[in-house]
mmCIF file of C-alpha atoms in Angstrom:
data_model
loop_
_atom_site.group_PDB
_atom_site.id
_atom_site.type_symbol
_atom_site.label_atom_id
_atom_site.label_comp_id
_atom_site.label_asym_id
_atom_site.label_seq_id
_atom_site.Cartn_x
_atom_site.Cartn_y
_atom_site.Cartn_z
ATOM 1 C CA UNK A 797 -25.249 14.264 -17.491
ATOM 2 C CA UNK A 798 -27.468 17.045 -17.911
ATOM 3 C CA UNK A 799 -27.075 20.412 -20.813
ATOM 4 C CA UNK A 800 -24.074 22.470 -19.662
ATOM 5 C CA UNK A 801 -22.185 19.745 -17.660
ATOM 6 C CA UNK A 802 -18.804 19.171 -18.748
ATOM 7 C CA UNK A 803 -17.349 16.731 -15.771
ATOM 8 C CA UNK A 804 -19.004 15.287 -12.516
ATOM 9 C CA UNK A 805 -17.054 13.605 -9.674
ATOM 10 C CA UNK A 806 -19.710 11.174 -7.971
ATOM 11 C CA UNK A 807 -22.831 13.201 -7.720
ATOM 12 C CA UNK A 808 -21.041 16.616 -7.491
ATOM 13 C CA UNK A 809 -20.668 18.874 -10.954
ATOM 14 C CA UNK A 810 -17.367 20.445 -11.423
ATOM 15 C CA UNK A 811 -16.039 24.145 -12.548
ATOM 16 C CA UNK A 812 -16.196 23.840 -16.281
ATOM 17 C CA UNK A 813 -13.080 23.399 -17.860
ATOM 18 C CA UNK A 814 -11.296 25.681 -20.697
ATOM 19 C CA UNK A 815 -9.499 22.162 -22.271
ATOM 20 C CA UNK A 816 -10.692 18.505 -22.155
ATOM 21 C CA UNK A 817 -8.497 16.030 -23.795
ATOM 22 C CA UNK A 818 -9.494 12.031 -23.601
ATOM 23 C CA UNK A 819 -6.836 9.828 -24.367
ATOM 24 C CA UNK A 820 -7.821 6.091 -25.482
ATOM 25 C CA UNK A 821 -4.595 3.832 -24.075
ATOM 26 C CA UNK A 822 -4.510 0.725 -25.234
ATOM 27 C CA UNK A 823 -3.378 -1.867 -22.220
ATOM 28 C CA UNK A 824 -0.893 -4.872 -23.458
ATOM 29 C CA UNK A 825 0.161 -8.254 -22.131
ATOM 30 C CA UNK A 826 3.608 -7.771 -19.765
ATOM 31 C CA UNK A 827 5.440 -10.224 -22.465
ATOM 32 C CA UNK A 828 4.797 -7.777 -25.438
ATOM 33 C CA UNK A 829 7.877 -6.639 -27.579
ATOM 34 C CA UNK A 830 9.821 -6.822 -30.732
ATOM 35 C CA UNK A 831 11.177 -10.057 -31.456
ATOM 36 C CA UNK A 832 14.916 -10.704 -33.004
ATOM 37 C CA UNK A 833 13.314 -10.184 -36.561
ATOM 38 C CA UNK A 834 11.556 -6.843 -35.351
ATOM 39 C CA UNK A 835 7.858 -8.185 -35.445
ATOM 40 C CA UNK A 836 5.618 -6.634 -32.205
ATOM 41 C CA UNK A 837 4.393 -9.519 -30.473
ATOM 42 C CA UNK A 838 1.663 -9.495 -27.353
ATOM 43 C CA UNK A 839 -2.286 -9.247 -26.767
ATOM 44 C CA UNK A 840 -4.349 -5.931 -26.177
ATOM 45 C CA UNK A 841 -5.560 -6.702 -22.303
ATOM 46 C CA UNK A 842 -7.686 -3.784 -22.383
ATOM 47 C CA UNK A 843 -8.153 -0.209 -23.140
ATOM 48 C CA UNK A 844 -8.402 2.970 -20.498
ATOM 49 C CA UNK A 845 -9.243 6.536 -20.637
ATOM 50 C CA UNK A 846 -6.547 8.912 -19.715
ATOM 51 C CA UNK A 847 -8.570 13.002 -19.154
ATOM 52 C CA UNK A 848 -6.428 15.434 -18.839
ATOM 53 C CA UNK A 849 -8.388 18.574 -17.597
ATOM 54 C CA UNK A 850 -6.887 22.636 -17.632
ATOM 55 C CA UNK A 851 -8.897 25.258 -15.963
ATOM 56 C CA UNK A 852 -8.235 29.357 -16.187
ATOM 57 C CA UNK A 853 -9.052 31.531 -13.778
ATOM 58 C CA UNK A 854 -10.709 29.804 -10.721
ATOM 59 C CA UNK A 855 -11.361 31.060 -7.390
ATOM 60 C CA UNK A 856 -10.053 29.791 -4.030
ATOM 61 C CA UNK A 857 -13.352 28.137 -3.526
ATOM 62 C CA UNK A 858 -13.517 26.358 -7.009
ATOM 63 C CA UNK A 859 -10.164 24.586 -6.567
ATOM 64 C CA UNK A 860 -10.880 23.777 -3.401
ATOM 65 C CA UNK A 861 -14.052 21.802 -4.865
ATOM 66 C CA UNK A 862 -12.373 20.336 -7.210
ATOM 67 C CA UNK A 863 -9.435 19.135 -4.826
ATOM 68 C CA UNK A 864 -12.162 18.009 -2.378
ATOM 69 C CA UNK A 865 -13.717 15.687 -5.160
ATOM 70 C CA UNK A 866 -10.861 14.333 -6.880
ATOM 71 C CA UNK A 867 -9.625 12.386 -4.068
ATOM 72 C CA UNK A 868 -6.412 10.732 -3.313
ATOM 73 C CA UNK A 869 -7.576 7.570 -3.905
ATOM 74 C CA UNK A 870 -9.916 6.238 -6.387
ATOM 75 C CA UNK A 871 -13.550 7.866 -7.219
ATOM 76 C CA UNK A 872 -16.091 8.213 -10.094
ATOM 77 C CA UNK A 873 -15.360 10.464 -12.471
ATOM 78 C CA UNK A 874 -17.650 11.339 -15.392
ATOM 79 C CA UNK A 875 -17.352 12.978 -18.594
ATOM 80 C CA UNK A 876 -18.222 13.048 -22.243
ATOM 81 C CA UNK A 877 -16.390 11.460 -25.474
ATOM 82 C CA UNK A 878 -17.513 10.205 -28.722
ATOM 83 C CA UNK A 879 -21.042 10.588 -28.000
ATOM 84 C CA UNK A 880 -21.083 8.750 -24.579
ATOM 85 C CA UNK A 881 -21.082 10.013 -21.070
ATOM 86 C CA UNK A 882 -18.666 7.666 -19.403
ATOM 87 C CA UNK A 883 -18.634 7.116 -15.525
ATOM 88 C CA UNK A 884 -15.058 5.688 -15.180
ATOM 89 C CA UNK A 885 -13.002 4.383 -11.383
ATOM 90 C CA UNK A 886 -10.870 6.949 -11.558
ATOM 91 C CA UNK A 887 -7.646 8.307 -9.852
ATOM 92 C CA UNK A 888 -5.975 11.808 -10.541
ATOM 93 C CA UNK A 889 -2.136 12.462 -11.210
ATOM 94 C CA UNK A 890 -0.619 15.593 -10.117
ATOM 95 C CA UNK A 891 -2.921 18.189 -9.474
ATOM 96 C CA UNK A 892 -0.986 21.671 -10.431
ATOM 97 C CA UNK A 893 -2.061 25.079 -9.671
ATOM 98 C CA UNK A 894 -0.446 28.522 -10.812
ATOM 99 C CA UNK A 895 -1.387 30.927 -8.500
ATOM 100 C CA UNK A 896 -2.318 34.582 -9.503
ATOM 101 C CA UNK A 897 -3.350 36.215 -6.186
ATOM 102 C CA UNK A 898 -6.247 38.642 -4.624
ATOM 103 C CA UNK A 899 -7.842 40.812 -8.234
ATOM 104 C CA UNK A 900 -9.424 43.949 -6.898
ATOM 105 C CA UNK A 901 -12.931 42.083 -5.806
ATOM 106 C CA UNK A 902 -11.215 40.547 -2.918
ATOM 107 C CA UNK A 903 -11.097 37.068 -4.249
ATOM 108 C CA UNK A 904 -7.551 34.825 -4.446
ATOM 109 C CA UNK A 905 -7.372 34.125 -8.254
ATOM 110 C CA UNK A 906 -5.550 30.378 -9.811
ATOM 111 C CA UNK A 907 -4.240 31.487 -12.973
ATOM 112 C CA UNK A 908 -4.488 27.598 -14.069
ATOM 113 C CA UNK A 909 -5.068 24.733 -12.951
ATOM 114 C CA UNK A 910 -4.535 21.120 -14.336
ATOM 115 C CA UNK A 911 -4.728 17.643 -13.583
ATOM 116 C CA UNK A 912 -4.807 14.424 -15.257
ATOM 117 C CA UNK A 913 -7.879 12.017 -14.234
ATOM 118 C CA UNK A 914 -6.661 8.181 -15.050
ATOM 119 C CA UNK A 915 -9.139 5.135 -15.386
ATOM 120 C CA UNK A 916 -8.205 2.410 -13.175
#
């Protein structure tokens, strides 16, 4: 990604956020549990990013960007953690929006919004 972008769906740079949080979640076998004696049992299959994105203060046309671009349905998401811009298959949970309404420069104003962007 280029200086001063924070998250790109596809080809298409989003609003910037005001929190980024990457979760690392680690993906085990469907037989893994405890046994009688209490001992976790079960193999790491893989590991997945979970991004969990809040912005303040958008427009109407910003959220409607970033509702055009992350899809229902999978898409490439891409973002930065631990050094490395990542391009992940991604879905997106919920997508949540508090609404504020029209400020005095004529423009409909999200208060937040937030979604959570899930590796597949």
């Amino acid at each position: 990604m280029k200086k001063g972008e924070i998250l790109k769906s596809g080809d298409v740079v989003l609003p910037a956020p005001t929190s980024l949080s990457v979760a690392d979640e680690i993906i085990w076998t469907s037989d893994t549990g405890r046994t009688l004696m209490g001992r976790m049992v079960g193999d790491v299959v893989a590991e997945k990013k979970n991004v969990s994105i809040k912005w303040e203060w958008l427009t109407d046309e910003e959220v409607k960007l970033i509702k055009s671009r992350l899809i229902a349905g999978f898409f490439p998401f891409t973002f930065h953690d631990s050094g490395i811009d990542f391009t992940i298959e991604a879905y997106r949970g919920t997508l949540t929006k508090e609404h504020y309404g029209y400020l005095g420069d004529g423009n409909y104003y999200y208060r937040t919004v937030s979604v959570d962007v899930i590796q597949r």
